[in-house]
CSV table of C-alpha atoms in Angstrom, one decimal:
chain,number,residue,atom,x,y,z
O,1,MET,CA,3.1,-31.0,27.5
O,2,ALA,CA,1.9,-29.6,24.2
O,3,THR,CA,-1.6,-28.0,24.0
O,4,TYR,CA,-4.1,-29.7,21.7
O,5,TYR,CA,-7.2,-28.0,20.3
O,6,ASP,CA,-10.1,-30.4,20.4
O,7,SER,CA,-12.0,-29.0,17.4
O,8,VAL,CA,-10.9,-29.1,13.8
O,9,SER,CA,-10.0,-25.7,12.2
O,10,HIS,CA,-12.2,-24.8,9.2
O,11,THR,CA,-11.9,-22.7,6.1
O,12,PHE,CA,-14.6,-20.4,4.6
O,13,SER,CA,-15.6,-22.9,2.0
O,14,GLU,CA,-16.8,-25.2,4.8
O,15,TYR,CA,-19.5,-22.7,5.9
O,16,LEU,CA,-22.7,-21.3,4.4
O,17,LEU,CA,-25.0,-18.6,5.7
O,18,VAL,CA,-28.6,-19.6,6.6
O,19,PRO,CA,-31.0,-17.0,5.3
O,20,GLY,CA,-32.8,-14.8,7.8
O,21,LEU,CA,-36.0,-12.8,7.3
O,22,THR,CA,-35.7,-10.5,4.3
O,23,ARG,CA,-37.7,-7.4,5.1
O,24,LYS,CA,-39.1,-5.0,2.4
O,25,GLU,CA,-36.4,-2.5,3.3
O,26,ASN,CA,-33.6,-5.1,2.7
O,27,VAL,CA,-32.6,-4.0,-0.8
O,28,PRO,CA,-28.9,-3.7,-1.9
O,29,ASP,CA,-29.0,0.0,-2.5
O,30,LYS,CA,-29.9,0.6,1.2
O,31,VAL,CA,-27.0,-1.5,2.6
O,32,SER,CA,-24.1,0.4,4.1
O,33,LEU,CA,-20.7,-1.2,4.0
O,34,ARG,CA,-19.0,1.4,6.1
O,35,THR,CA,-16.8,-0.1,8.7
O,36,PRO,CA,-14.1,1.0,11.3
O,37,LEU,CA,-10.5,0.8,10.3
O,38,VAL,CA,-8.9,1.7,13.6
O,39,LYS,CA,-9.7,1.3,17.3
O,40,PHE,CA,-12.1,3.6,19.1
O,41,LYS,CA,-13.6,4.0,22.6
O,42,LYS,CA,-17.2,3.0,23.4
O,43,GLY,CA,-19.6,5.8,22.5
O,44,GLU,CA,-17.0,7.5,20.2
O,45,GLU,CA,-16.5,7.4,16.4
O,46,PRO,CA,-13.4,5.8,14.9
O,47,ALA,CA,-10.8,8.3,13.7
O,48,LEU,CA,-10.6,6.3,10.4
O,49,SER,CA,-13.3,4.2,8.6
O,50,LEU,CA,-13.6,2.5,5.3
O,51,ASN,CA,-16.6,2.9,3.0
O,52,ILE,CA,-16.2,-0.6,1.7
O,53,PRO,CA,-14.7,-3.4,3.8
O,54,MET,CA,-11.8,-4.1,1.4
O,55,VAL,CA,-8.1,-3.3,1.7
O,56,SER,CA,-5.3,-4.5,-0.6
O,57,ALA,CA,-2.4,-6.6,0.6
O,58,VAL,CA,1.1,-5.3,1.4
O,59,MET,CA,2.5,-7.0,-1.7
O,60,GLN,CA,4.8,-5.9,-4.6
O,61,SER,CA,2.4,-7.4,-7.2
O,62,VAL,CA,-0.7,-5.8,-5.6
O,63,SER,CA,-0.4,-2.4,-3.9
O,64,GLY,CA,1.3,0.2,-6.0
O,65,ASP,CA,0.2,3.8,-6.3
O,66,ARG,CA,-2.1,3.2,-9.3
O,67,LEU,CA,-4.1,0.6,-7.4
O,68,GLY,CA,-4.0,2.9,-4.4
O,69,VAL,CA,-5.8,5.6,-6.3
O,70,ALA,CA,-8.3,3.2,-8.0
O,71,LEU,CA,-9.2,1.5,-4.7
O,72,ALA,CA,-9.6,4.8,-2.8
O,73,LYS,CA,-12.1,5.9,-5.5
O,74,GLU,CA,-14.3,2.9,-4.6
O,75,GLY,CA,-14.1,3.5,-0.8
O,76,GLY,CA,-11.3,1.0,0.2
O,77,MET,CA,-7.7,1.5,1.1
O,78,SER,CA,-4.4,0.2,-0.3
O,79,PHE,CA,-1.4,-0.6,1.9
O,80,ILE,CA,1.6,0.3,-0.3
O,81,PHE,CA,4.2,-2.5,-0.1
O,82,GLN,CA,7.2,-2.0,2.2
O,83,SER,CA,9.7,-4.3,0.5
O,84,GLN,CA,11.3,-1.4,-1.4
O,85,SER,CA,13.4,1.5,-0.4
O,86,ILE,CA,12.0,4.0,2.1
O,87,ALA,CA,12.2,6.8,-0.5
O,88,SER,CA,10.4,4.7,-3.1
O,89,GLU,CA,7.6,3.7,-0.8
O,90,ALA,CA,7.2,7.3,0.5
O,91,ALA,CA,7.0,8.5,-3.2
O,92,MET,CA,4.2,6.0,-3.9
O,93,VAL,CA,2.3,7.3,-0.9
O,94,ALA,CA,2.7,10.9,-2.0
O,95,LYS,CA,1.5,10.0,-5.5
O,96,VAL,CA,-1.8,8.7,-4.1
O,97,LYS,CA,-2.2,11.7,-1.8
O,98,ASN,CA,-1.6,14.1,-4.6
O,99,ALA,CA,-3.8,12.4,-7.2
O,100,LYS,CA,-6.8,14.3,-6.0
O,101,ALA,CA,-7.5,17.1,-3.7
O,102,GLY,CA,-10.1,19.7,-3.0
O,103,PHE,CA,-7.8,22.7,-2.4
O,104,VAL,CA,-4.5,22.0,-4.2
O,105,VAL,CA,-1.2,23.9,-3.6
O,106,SER,CA,0.2,24.4,-7.1
O,107,ASP,CA,3.5,22.7,-7.9
O,108,SER,CA,3.8,24.2,-11.3
O,109,ASN,CA,4.3,27.9,-11.0
O,110,ILE,CA,5.9,30.4,-13.5
O,111,THR,CA,6.6,34.1,-13.8
O,112,PRO,CA,5.5,36.4,-16.6
O,113,ASP,CA,9.0,36.2,-18.1
O,114,THR,CA,9.0,32.3,-18.3
O,115,THR,CA,9.4,31.3,-21.9
O,116,LEU,CA,7.2,28.8,-23.7
O,117,SER,CA,10.1,26.4,-23.9
O,118,GLU,CA,10.5,26.5,-20.2
O,119,VAL,CA,6.7,26.0,-19.8
O,120,LEU,CA,6.9,22.8,-21.9
O,121,GLU,CA,9.8,21.5,-19.9
O,122,LEU,CA,7.8,22.0,-16.7
O,123,VAL,CA,4.9,20.2,-18.2
O,124,LYS,CA,7.1,17.3,-19.0
O,125,LYS,CA,8.6,17.3,-15.5
O,126,THR,CA,5.3,17.5,-13.5
O,127,GLY,CA,2.7,16.3,-15.9
O,128,HIS,CA,0.6,19.3,-15.1
O,129,SER,CA,-0.4,21.6,-17.9
O,130,THR,CA,-2.2,24.2,-15.7
O,131,MET,CA,0.3,26.8,-14.4
O,132,PRO,CA,-0.5,29.9,-12.3
O,133,VAL,CA,1.6,32.9,-13.2
O,134,THR,CA,2.7,34.8,-10.1
O,135,GLU,CA,5.0,37.8,-9.8
O,136,ASP,CA,7.8,35.8,-8.2
O,137,GLY,CA,7.0,32.4,-9.6
O,138,THR,CA,6.1,30.9,-6.2
O,139,PRO,CA,3.0,29.0,-5.1
O,140,ASN,CA,1.9,31.9,-3.0
O,141,GLY,CA,3.0,34.9,-5.0
O,142,LYS,CA,0.7,37.6,-6.3
O,143,LEU,CA,-1.4,36.2,-9.1
O,144,VAL,CA,-1.0,37.9,-12.4
O,145,GLY,CA,-2.3,35.2,-14.8
O,146,LEU,CA,-2.9,31.5,-15.6
O,147,VAL,CA,-1.5,29.3,-18.4
O,148,THR,CA,-3.2,26.2,-19.7
O,149,SER,CA,-2.6,24.1,-22.8
O,150,ARG,CA,-5.4,26.0,-24.5
O,151,ASP,CA,-3.4,29.3,-24.2
O,152,TYR,CA,-0.8,28.4,-26.8
O,153,ARG,CA,-0.2,26.4,-30.0
O,154,VAL,CA,3.3,25.0,-30.1
O,155,SER,CA,3.1,24.6,-33.9
O,156,ARG,CA,2.6,28.4,-34.3
O,157,MET,CA,5.2,29.6,-31.7
O,158,ASN,CA,8.9,29.4,-31.6
O,159,GLY,CA,9.4,28.8,-27.9
O,160,SER,CA,10.9,32.1,-26.9
O,161,GLU,CA,7.6,33.8,-26.3
O,162,LYS,CA,7.1,34.9,-22.7
O,163,ALA,CA,4.1,33.7,-20.6
O,164,SER,CA,2.9,37.3,-20.4
O,165,SER,CA,2.1,37.2,-24.1
O,166,PHE,CA,-0.1,34.1,-24.1
O,167,MET,CA,-1.4,33.7,-20.5
O,168,THR,CA,-4.9,34.5,-19.5
O,169,PRO,CA,-4.4,37.8,-17.5
O,170,ARG,CA,-5.6,38.3,-14.0
O,171,GLU,CA,-8.4,40.7,-14.9
O,172,LYS,CA,-10.0,38.0,-17.1
O,173,LEU,CA,-9.7,35.2,-14.4
O,174,VAL,CA,-12.6,34.1,-12.2
O,175,THR,CA,-11.2,33.5,-8.7
O,176,ALA,CA,-12.6,32.8,-5.2
O,177,ASN,CA,-11.5,34.2,-1.9
O,178,ALA,CA,-9.6,32.0,0.5
O,179,SER,CA,-12.6,32.1,2.9
O,180,ALA,CA,-14.8,30.3,0.4
O,181,THR,CA,-15.9,26.7,1.1
O,182,LEU,CA,-15.2,23.9,-1.4
O,183,SER,CA,-18.9,23.8,-2.2
O,184,GLU,CA,-18.9,27.5,-3.1
O,185,CYS,CA,-15.9,27.0,-5.2
O,186,ASN,CA,-17.5,24.1,-7.1
O,187,ASP,CA,-20.6,26.3,-7.7
O,188,LEU,CA,-18.4,28.9,-9.3
O,189,ILE,CA,-16.7,26.3,-11.5
O,190,TRP,CA,-20.0,25.1,-12.8
O,191,GLU,CA,-21.5,28.6,-13.1
O,192,HIS,CA,-18.6,29.9,-15.2
O,193,LYS,CA,-17.8,26.6,-17.0
O,194,LEU,CA,-14.2,26.5,-15.6
O,195,ASN,CA,-11.7,23.7,-15.5
O,196,THR,CA,-9.6,25.5,-12.8
O,197,LEU,CA,-10.5,28.0,-10.2
O,198,PRO,CA,-7.6,30.0,-8.5
O,199,ILE,CA,-8.1,30.7,-4.8
O,200,VAL,CA,-6.6,34.0,-3.6
O,201,ASP,CA,-6.3,35.9,-0.3
O,202,ASP,CA,-7.3,39.5,0.3
O,203,ALA,CA,-4.0,40.8,-1.1
O,204,ASP,CA,-4.5,38.7,-4.3
O,205,HIS,CA,-1.8,36.2,-3.4
O,206,LEU,CA,-2.4,32.7,-4.7
O,207,CYS,CA,-3.4,30.2,-2.1
O,208,TYR,CA,-4.8,27.1,-3.9
O,209,LEU,CA,-6.3,25.8,-7.1
O,210,VAL,CA,-9.6,23.9,-7.3
O,211,PHE,CA,-10.2,21.6,-10.3
O,212,ARG,CA,-13.4,20.7,-12.1
O,213,LYS,CA,-12.2,17.2,-12.6
O,214,ASP,CA,-12.0,16.6,-8.8
O,215,TYR,CA,-15.7,17.5,-8.4
O,216,ALA,CA,-16.7,15.3,-11.4
O,217,SER,CA,-14.7,12.4,-9.9
O,218,HIS,CA,-16.6,12.6,-6.6
O,219,LYS,CA,-19.9,12.6,-8.5
O,220,GLU,CA,-18.8,9.5,-10.3
O,221,ASN,CA,-17.4,7.9,-7.2
O,222,PRO,CA,-19.6,8.9,-4.2
O,223,LEU,CA,-18.0,6.4,-1.9
O,224,GLU,CA,-14.4,7.5,-2.5
O,225,LEU,CA,-12.3,7.5,0.6
O,226,LEU,CA,-11.0,11.0,1.3
O,227,ASP,CA,-9.2,12.7,4.2
O,228,ASP,CA,-10.1,16.1,5.7
O,229,GLU,CA,-8.3,17.9,2.9
O,230,LYS,CA,-10.3,15.9,0.2
O,231,ARG,CA,-7.2,13.8,-0.7
O,232,PHE,CA,-7.4,10.1,-1.3
O,233,MET,CA,-6.6,8.0,1.7
O,234,VAL,CA,-3.8,5.4,1.5
O,235,GLY,CA,-2.0,3.1,3.9
O,236,ALA,CA,1.6,1.8,3.9
O,237,GLY,CA,3.4,-1.3,5.2
O,238,ILE,CA,6.3,-1.2,7.6
O,239,ASN,CA,8.5,-3.9,9.0
O,240,THR,CA,10.1,-4.5,12.4
O,241,ARG,CA,13.7,-3.8,11.2
O,242,ASP,CA,13.9,-0.2,9.8
O,243,TYR,CA,10.7,1.2,11.3
O,244,LYS,CA,12.5,4.1,13.0
O,245,GLU,CA,13.6,5.4,9.7
O,246,ARG,CA,10.6,4.3,7.5
O,247,VAL,CA,7.7,5.5,9.7
O,248,PRO,CA,8.8,9.2,9.8
O,249,ALA,CA,9.2,9.2,6.0
O,250,LEU,CA,5.8,7.6,5.4
O,251,VAL,CA,4.1,10.0,7.9
O,252,ASN,CA,5.7,13.0,6.1
O,253,ALA,CA,4.5,11.6,2.8
O,254,GLY,CA,0.9,11.6,4.1
O,255,ALA,CA,0.2,8.0,4.9
O,256,ASP,CA,-3.1,7.8,6.7
O,257,CYS,CA,-2.5,4.4,8.3
O,258,LEU,CA,0.4,2.0,8.7
O,259,VAL,CA,0.5,-1.7,9.2
O,260,LEU,CA,3.3,-4.0,10.4
O,261,ASP,CA,3.9,-6.5,7.6
O,262,SER,CA,4.8,-9.9,9.0
O,263,SER,CA,3.9,-13.5,8.4
O,264,ASP,CA,3.6,-14.0,12.2
O,265,GLY,CA,2.8,-11.0,14.3
O,266,PHE,CA,2.8,-12.7,17.7
O,267,SER,CA,6.3,-11.5,18.5
O,268,GLU,CA,8.3,-9.2,20.7
O,269,TRP,CA,9.6,-7.4,17.5
O,270,GLN,CA,6.1,-6.2,16.8
O,271,ALA,CA,5.6,-5.1,20.4
O,272,ASP,CA,8.8,-3.1,20.2
O,273,ALA,CA,7.7,-1.4,17.0
O,274,LEU,CA,4.3,-0.6,18.4
O,275,GLU,CA,5.7,0.8,21.6
O,276,TRP,CA,8.2,3.0,19.7
O,277,ILE,CA,5.5,4.4,17.5
O,278,ARG,CA,3.3,5.2,20.5
O,279,GLU,CA,6.2,6.8,22.4
O,280,LYS,CA,7.1,9.0,19.4
O,281,TYR,CA,3.7,9.8,18.0
O,282,GLY,CA,1.1,9.0,20.6
O,283,ASP,CA,-2.2,8.2,19.0
O,284,THR,CA,-1.7,10.5,16.0
O,285,VAL,CA,-0.2,7.7,13.9
O,286,LYS,CA,-2.5,4.8,13.3
O,287,VAL,CA,-0.9,1.4,12.9
O,288,GLY,CA,-2.2,-2.1,12.6
O,289,ALA,CA,-0.4,-5.3,13.5
O,290,GLY,CA,-0.4,-9.0,12.9
O,291,ASN,CA,-0.8,-11.6,11.7
O,292,VAL,CA,-2.3,-13.8,14.4
O,293,VAL,CA,-4.7,-16.8,14.5
O,294,ASP,CA,-5.9,-17.0,18.1
O,295,ARG,CA,-7.0,-15.0,21.2
O,296,ASP,CA,-3.5,-15.0,22.7
O,297,GLY,CA,-2.0,-13.3,19.7
O,298,PHE,CA,-4.8,-10.8,19.5
O,299,ASN,CA,-4.5,-9.9,23.2
O,300,TYR,CA,-0.8,-9.5,23.0
O,301,LEU,CA,-1.0,-7.0,20.1
O,302,ALA,CA,-4.0,-5.2,21.7
O,303,GLU,CA,-2.0,-4.8,24.9
O,304,HIS,CA,0.9,-3.2,23.0
O,305,GLY,CA,-1.3,-0.6,21.2
O,306,ALA,CA,-2.3,-2.0,17.8
O,307,ASP,CA,-5.0,0.0,16.1
O,308,PHE,CA,-6.3,-3.0,14.3
O,309,VAL,CA,-5.2,-6.7,14.2
O,310,LYS,CA,-4.8,-8.8,11.1
O,311,VAL,CA,-5.9,-12.4,11.2
O,312,GLY,CA,-4.5,-15.3,9.1
O,313,ILE,CA,-1.4,-17.4,8.6
O,314,GLY,CA,-0.8,-19.5,5.5
O,315,GLY,CA,-4.2,-19.0,3.9
O,316,GLY,CA,-3.1,-16.9,0.9
O,317,SER,CA,-3.2,-18.5,-2.6
O,318,ILE,CA,0.5,-18.0,-3.1
O,319,CYS,CA,1.5,-18.7,0.5
O,320,ILE,CA,3.2,-22.0,1.3
O,321,THR,CA,4.0,-21.3,5.0
O,322,ARG,CA,1.8,-24.2,6.2
O,323,GLU,CA,3.5,-26.7,4.0
O,324,THR,CA,7.0,-25.4,4.6
O,325,LYS,CA,6.8,-24.6,8.4
O,326,GLY,CA,3.7,-26.4,9.6
O,327,ILE,CA,2.2,-23.4,11.2
O,328,GLY,CA,-1.2,-21.7,10.6
O,329,ARG,CA,-4.9,-22.4,11.1
O,330,GLY,CA,-8.0,-22.6,9.1
O,331,GLN,CA,-9.0,-19.1,8.3
O,332,ALA,CA,-12.7,-19.3,9.4
O,333,THR,CA,-11.8,-20.8,12.7
O,334,ALA,CA,-9.0,-18.2,13.2
O,335,VAL,CA,-11.4,-15.3,12.5
O,336,ILE,CA,-14.2,-16.7,14.8
O,337,GLU,CA,-11.8,-17.0,17.7
O,338,VAL,CA,-10.1,-13.7,17.3
O,339,ALA,CA,-13.5,-12.0,16.9
O,340,LYS,CA,-14.6,-13.4,20.2
O,341,ALA,CA,-11.3,-12.2,21.8
O,342,ARG,CA,-12.0,-8.7,20.3
O,343,ASP,CA,-15.5,-8.6,21.7
O,344,GLU,CA,-14.2,-9.7,25.2
O,345,TRP,CA,-11.6,-7.0,25.0
O,346,PHE,CA,-14.3,-4.5,24.2
O,347,GLU,CA,-16.5,-5.6,27.1
O,348,ARG,CA,-13.5,-5.5,29.5
O,349,THR,CA,-11.9,-2.2,28.4
O,350,GLY,CA,-14.5,-0.3,26.4
O,351,GLU,CA,-12.0,-0.2,23.5
O,352,TYR,CA,-13.1,-1.7,20.2
O,353,ILE,CA,-10.1,-2.9,18.1
O,354,PRO,CA,-11.2,-3.9,14.5
O,355,ILE,CA,-9.9,-7.1,13.0
O,356,CYS,CA,-8.9,-7.7,9.4
O,357,SER,CA,-9.3,-11.2,7.8
O,358,ASP,CA,-6.2,-11.6,5.7
O,359,GLY,CA,-6.1,-14.6,3.4
O,360,GLY,CA,-8.4,-17.5,2.5
O,361,ILE,CA,-10.7,-15.5,0.3
O,362,VAL,CA,-11.4,-17.6,-2.8
O,363,TYR,CA,-14.9,-16.6,-3.8
O,364,ASP,CA,-16.7,-13.3,-3.4
O,365,TYR,CA,-19.1,-14.8,-0.9
O,366,HIS,CA,-16.2,-15.7,1.4
O,367,ILE,CA,-16.0,-11.9,2.1
O,368,VAL,CA,-19.5,-12.0,3.5
O,369,LEU,CA,-18.7,-15.0,5.6
O,370,ALA,CA,-15.6,-13.3,7.0
O,371,LEU,CA,-17.7,-10.3,7.9
O,372,ALA,CA,-20.5,-12.4,9.4
O,373,MET,CA,-17.9,-14.3,11.5
O,374,GLY,CA,-16.7,-11.0,13.0
O,375,ALA,CA,-14.1,-9.5,10.7
O,376,ASP,CA,-14.5,-5.7,10.2
O,377,PHE,CA,-12.8,-5.8,6.8
O,378,VAL,CA,-10.8,-8.1,4.7
O,379,MET,CA,-7.3,-7.8,3.1
O,380,LEU,CA,-7.0,-9.2,-0.4
O,381,GLY,CA,-4.0,-10.1,-2.6
O,382,ARG,CA,-4.9,-12.4,-5.5
O,383,TYR,CA,-8.2,-10.6,-5.9
O,384,PHE,CA,-6.6,-7.2,-6.6
O,385,SER,CA,-3.5,-8.6,-8.5
O,386,ARG,CA,-5.8,-9.5,-11.4
O,387,PHE,CA,-6.7,-6.0,-12.3
O,388,GLU,CA,-5.2,-3.5,-14.8
O,389,GLU,CA,-4.1,-1.2,-12.0
O,390,ALA,CA,-2.0,-3.8,-10.2
O,391,PRO,CA,1.8,-3.6,-10.7
O,392,GLY,CA,2.3,-7.1,-12.2
O,393,GLU,CA,3.0,-7.4,-15.9
O,394,LYS,CA,0.1,-8.3,-18.2
O,395,LEU,CA,1.1,-11.3,-20.4
O,396,THR,CA,-0.4,-13.7,-22.8
O,397,VAL,CA,-0.1,-17.4,-21.8
O,398,ASN,CA,-1.7,-20.1,-23.9
O,399,GLY,CA,-3.8,-17.5,-25.7
O,400,ALA,CA,-5.2,-16.0,-22.5
O,401,TYR,CA,-4.3,-12.7,-20.7
O,402,VAL,CA,-2.8,-13.1,-17.3
O,403,LYS,CA,-1.2,-11.0,-14.7
O,404,GLU,CA,2.0,-11.8,-12.8
O,405,TYR,CA,1.4,-12.5,-9.1
O,406,TRP,CA,4.1,-13.5,-6.6
O,407,GLY,CA,4.2,-14.0,-2.9
O,408,GLU,CA,6.2,-11.8,-0.5
O,409,GLY,CA,7.8,-15.0,0.7
O,410,SER,CA,9.1,-15.9,-2.7
O,411,ASN,CA,12.7,-15.5,-3.8
O,412,ARG,CA,11.4,-13.0,-6.4
O,413,ALA,CA,10.1,-10.7,-3.7
O,414,LYS,CA,13.3,-10.9,-1.6
O,415,ASN,CA,11.2,-9.6,1.3
O,416,TRP,CA,13.4,-11.0,4.0
O,417,GLN,CA,12.2,-8.4,6.6
O,418,ARG,CA,8.8,-10.1,6.6
O,419,TYR,CA,10.0,-13.6,7.2
O,420,ASP,CA,13.6,-13.6,8.6
O,421,LEU,CA,13.7,-14.2,12.3
O,422,GLY,CA,17.4,-13.7,12.8
O,423,GLY,CA,18.1,-10.5,10.9
O,424,LYS,CA,20.4,-12.2,8.4
O,425,GLY,CA,19.1,-10.1,5.5
O,426,LYS,CA,18.1,-13.0,3.3
O,427,LEU,CA,15.4,-15.7,2.8
O,428,SER,CA,16.7,-19.0,4.1
O,429,PHE,CA,13.8,-20.8,2.3
O,430,GLU,CA,10.7,-19.7,0.4
O,431,GLU,CA,7.3,-19.3,2.0
O,432,GLY,CA,5.6,-18.1,-1.2
O,433,VAL,CA,5.5,-18.9,-5.0
O,434,ASP,CA,5.7,-17.0,-8.2
O,435,SER,CA,2.5,-17.4,-10.3
O,436,TYR,CA,0.0,-16.1,-12.8
O,437,VAL,CA,-3.6,-15.1,-12.3
O,438,PRO,CA,-6.3,-14.6,-15.0
O,439,TYR,CA,-6.5,-11.0,-16.1
O,440,ALA,CA,-9.8,-9.5,-15.0
O,441,GLY,CA,-9.9,-5.9,-16.4
O,442,PHE,CA,-10.3,-2.8,-14.4
O,443,LEU,CA,-10.7,-2.6,-10.6
O,444,HIS,CA,-13.9,-0.4,-10.7
O,445,ASP,CA,-16.0,-2.9,-12.6
O,446,ASN,CA,-14.9,-5.9,-10.4
O,447,VAL,CA,-15.2,-4.1,-7.1
O,448,TYR,CA,-18.7,-2.8,-8.0
O,449,MET,CA,-19.9,-6.4,-8.7
O,450,THR,CA,-18.2,-7.8,-5.6
O,451,THR,CA,-19.7,-5.2,-3.3
O,452,TYR,CA,-23.1,-5.7,-4.9
O,453,LYS,CA,-22.9,-9.4,-4.2
O,454,ILE,CA,-22.0,-8.6,-0.6
O,455,ARG,CA,-25.0,-6.2,-0.2
O,456,SER,CA,-27.3,-8.8,-1.8
O,457,THR,CA,-26.2,-11.5,0.5
O,458,MET,CA,-26.6,-9.2,3.5
O,459,CYS,CA,-30.2,-8.5,2.5
O,460,ASN,CA,-30.9,-12.3,2.5
O,461,CYS,CA,-29.7,-12.2,6.1
O,462,GLY,CA,-32.0,-9.3,7.0
O,463,ALA,CA,-29.0,-6.9,7.5
O,464,LEU,CA,-28.4,-3.4,6.3
O,465,THR,CA,-25.1,-2.9,8.1
O,466,ILE,CA,-22.0,-5.0,8.8
O,467,LYS,CA,-22.7,-4.8,12.6
O,468,GLU,CA,-26.3,-6.0,12.0
O,469,LEU,CA,-25.0,-8.9,9.8
O,470,GLN,CA,-22.7,-10.0,12.7
O,471,ASP,CA,-25.6,-9.8,15.1
O,472,LYS,CA,-28.1,-11.7,12.9
O,473,ALA,CA,-25.9,-14.1,10.9
O,474,ARG,CA,-26.6,-17.8,11.2
O,475,LEU,CA,-23.9,-20.1,9.9
O,476,THR,CA,-23.8,-23.8,9.2
O,477,LEU,CA,-21.0,-26.2,8.5
O,478,VAL,CA,-21.3,-28.1,5.3
O,479,SER,CA,-20.0,-31.5,4.1
O,480,SER,CA,-17.7,-32.0,1.2
O,481,THR,CA,-20.7,-33.4,-0.7
O,482,SER,CA,-22.6,-30.2,0.0
O,483,ILE,CA,-19.8,-28.1,-1.4
O,484,VAL,CA,-20.0,-30.1,-4.7
O,485,GLU,CA,-23.8,-29.8,-4.6
O,486,GLY,CA,-23.5,-26.0,-4.3
O,487,GLY,CA,-21.9,-25.5,-7.7
O,488,ALA,CA,-23.1,-26.4,-11.2
O,489,HIS,CA,-23.1,-30.2,-11.4
O,490,ASP,CA,-24.5,-33.1,-13.6
O,491,VAL,CA,-24.8,-30.7,-16.6
O,492,ILE,CA,-22.6,-29.6,-19.5
O,493,VAL,CA,-22.1,-25.9,-18.9
O,494,LYS,CA,-22.3,-23.8,-22.1
O,495,ASN,CA,-19.4,-21.4,-22.8
O,496,GLU,CA,-17.9,-22.0,-19.4
O,497,ASP,CA,-15.7,-19.1,-18.3
O,498,LYS,CA,-13.5,-20.0,-15.4
O,499,SER,CA,-12.1,-16.5,-15.0
O,500,TYR,CA,-15.2,-15.2,-13.1
O,501,ASN,CA,-14.6,-13.5,-9.8
O,502,LYS,CA,-13.3,-15.8,-7.2
């Protein structure tokens, strides 16, 4: 006999937070949004954490390398989409990892005999105008000089000049020893007003470069998410079909975390993939799994080694899984139940497995509700697809700027690995649509405002951390009339702008 759930499943819009005592210390600037990304043992620190509780969805129209860099600067993480070739996805991961670093191994190296024409070709190929000159032209050769765009004027040179004639020679370069810390290197950069500081060993062989722009970037973005080598952190999606080939390529490219990308993660295919990754890599490769909507699904993935679990089926703005297949659950109810299962697992095993609310976020305040209900972070598609850095084309429709946004279950995406249950290599029917979203400008401005709203709401609940919010939150169901009452009503709104953050 079928199992029936007695209670109705609810969405985020059916809940509101009841304010708690706002203490004098509850001001937005004191709120920390740091949250665990992967599982950890009681009393230990997680191997990976986020500085803001926001990650971008594994979608073609959302998570490319540009958005990966932009989101890492704000303290979140992008999961590069997997519905592309393995080589292409790995290249996107590598671009994010190489976009910023503390100690950089130079990829543009020349010899004293390299001509200006060859220098210009290398600039065109790599996009890097700073080139160490080493005796043998290798990244670790003996340093003899440095070439930057300031060292030559193309209009006054014929292209045959050798680097030795226009480089800044070694004796005029300020350098640091390989034993110096990044802080010490940055002090030298500012003291001598440098853009680039070469790092050499005791034999004067080049080891690394440290750039002024990286220091400035960190000052402008204090929450940026960096690995131990001061590189941006980035995730990547994988599927249950070619993971044995895709995972090694993404790990080699530097992916910090992987996630199984599937519309329904309560499956033996995900268990097989998780077990293979654990057998091959142990705990060194972090991988999330999902999506699930109840405690059974959570427990299944937890038992097979998931580092975090995604919650939500059919709640995305471009997802039509519920109307085509009749499966899913109201997102709020799903998060509440899975959070309880997560807490029970923690009590039973001493292992805390973060959960990610994926889908159902329409307004910014829904993020706070998801966190209050137990989510450790949220995954967003439509939200990020609106930004300049997202891969979708920016178009003008009816006089307004929009961005293209399409679901992974649409024919346009052709992401059969995410939906096909039989391995036929095609989509039998669509579970997503092709659409437009209002263009919203750059990611930084929007994420700053969204996270400020989150911090402000947490203050109204008397919380300075996400954990404190989950402990103190009081939630109430609201009627459809209350939902109408909660917005502007019975007035004529001046200059109404419907493109505000949702």
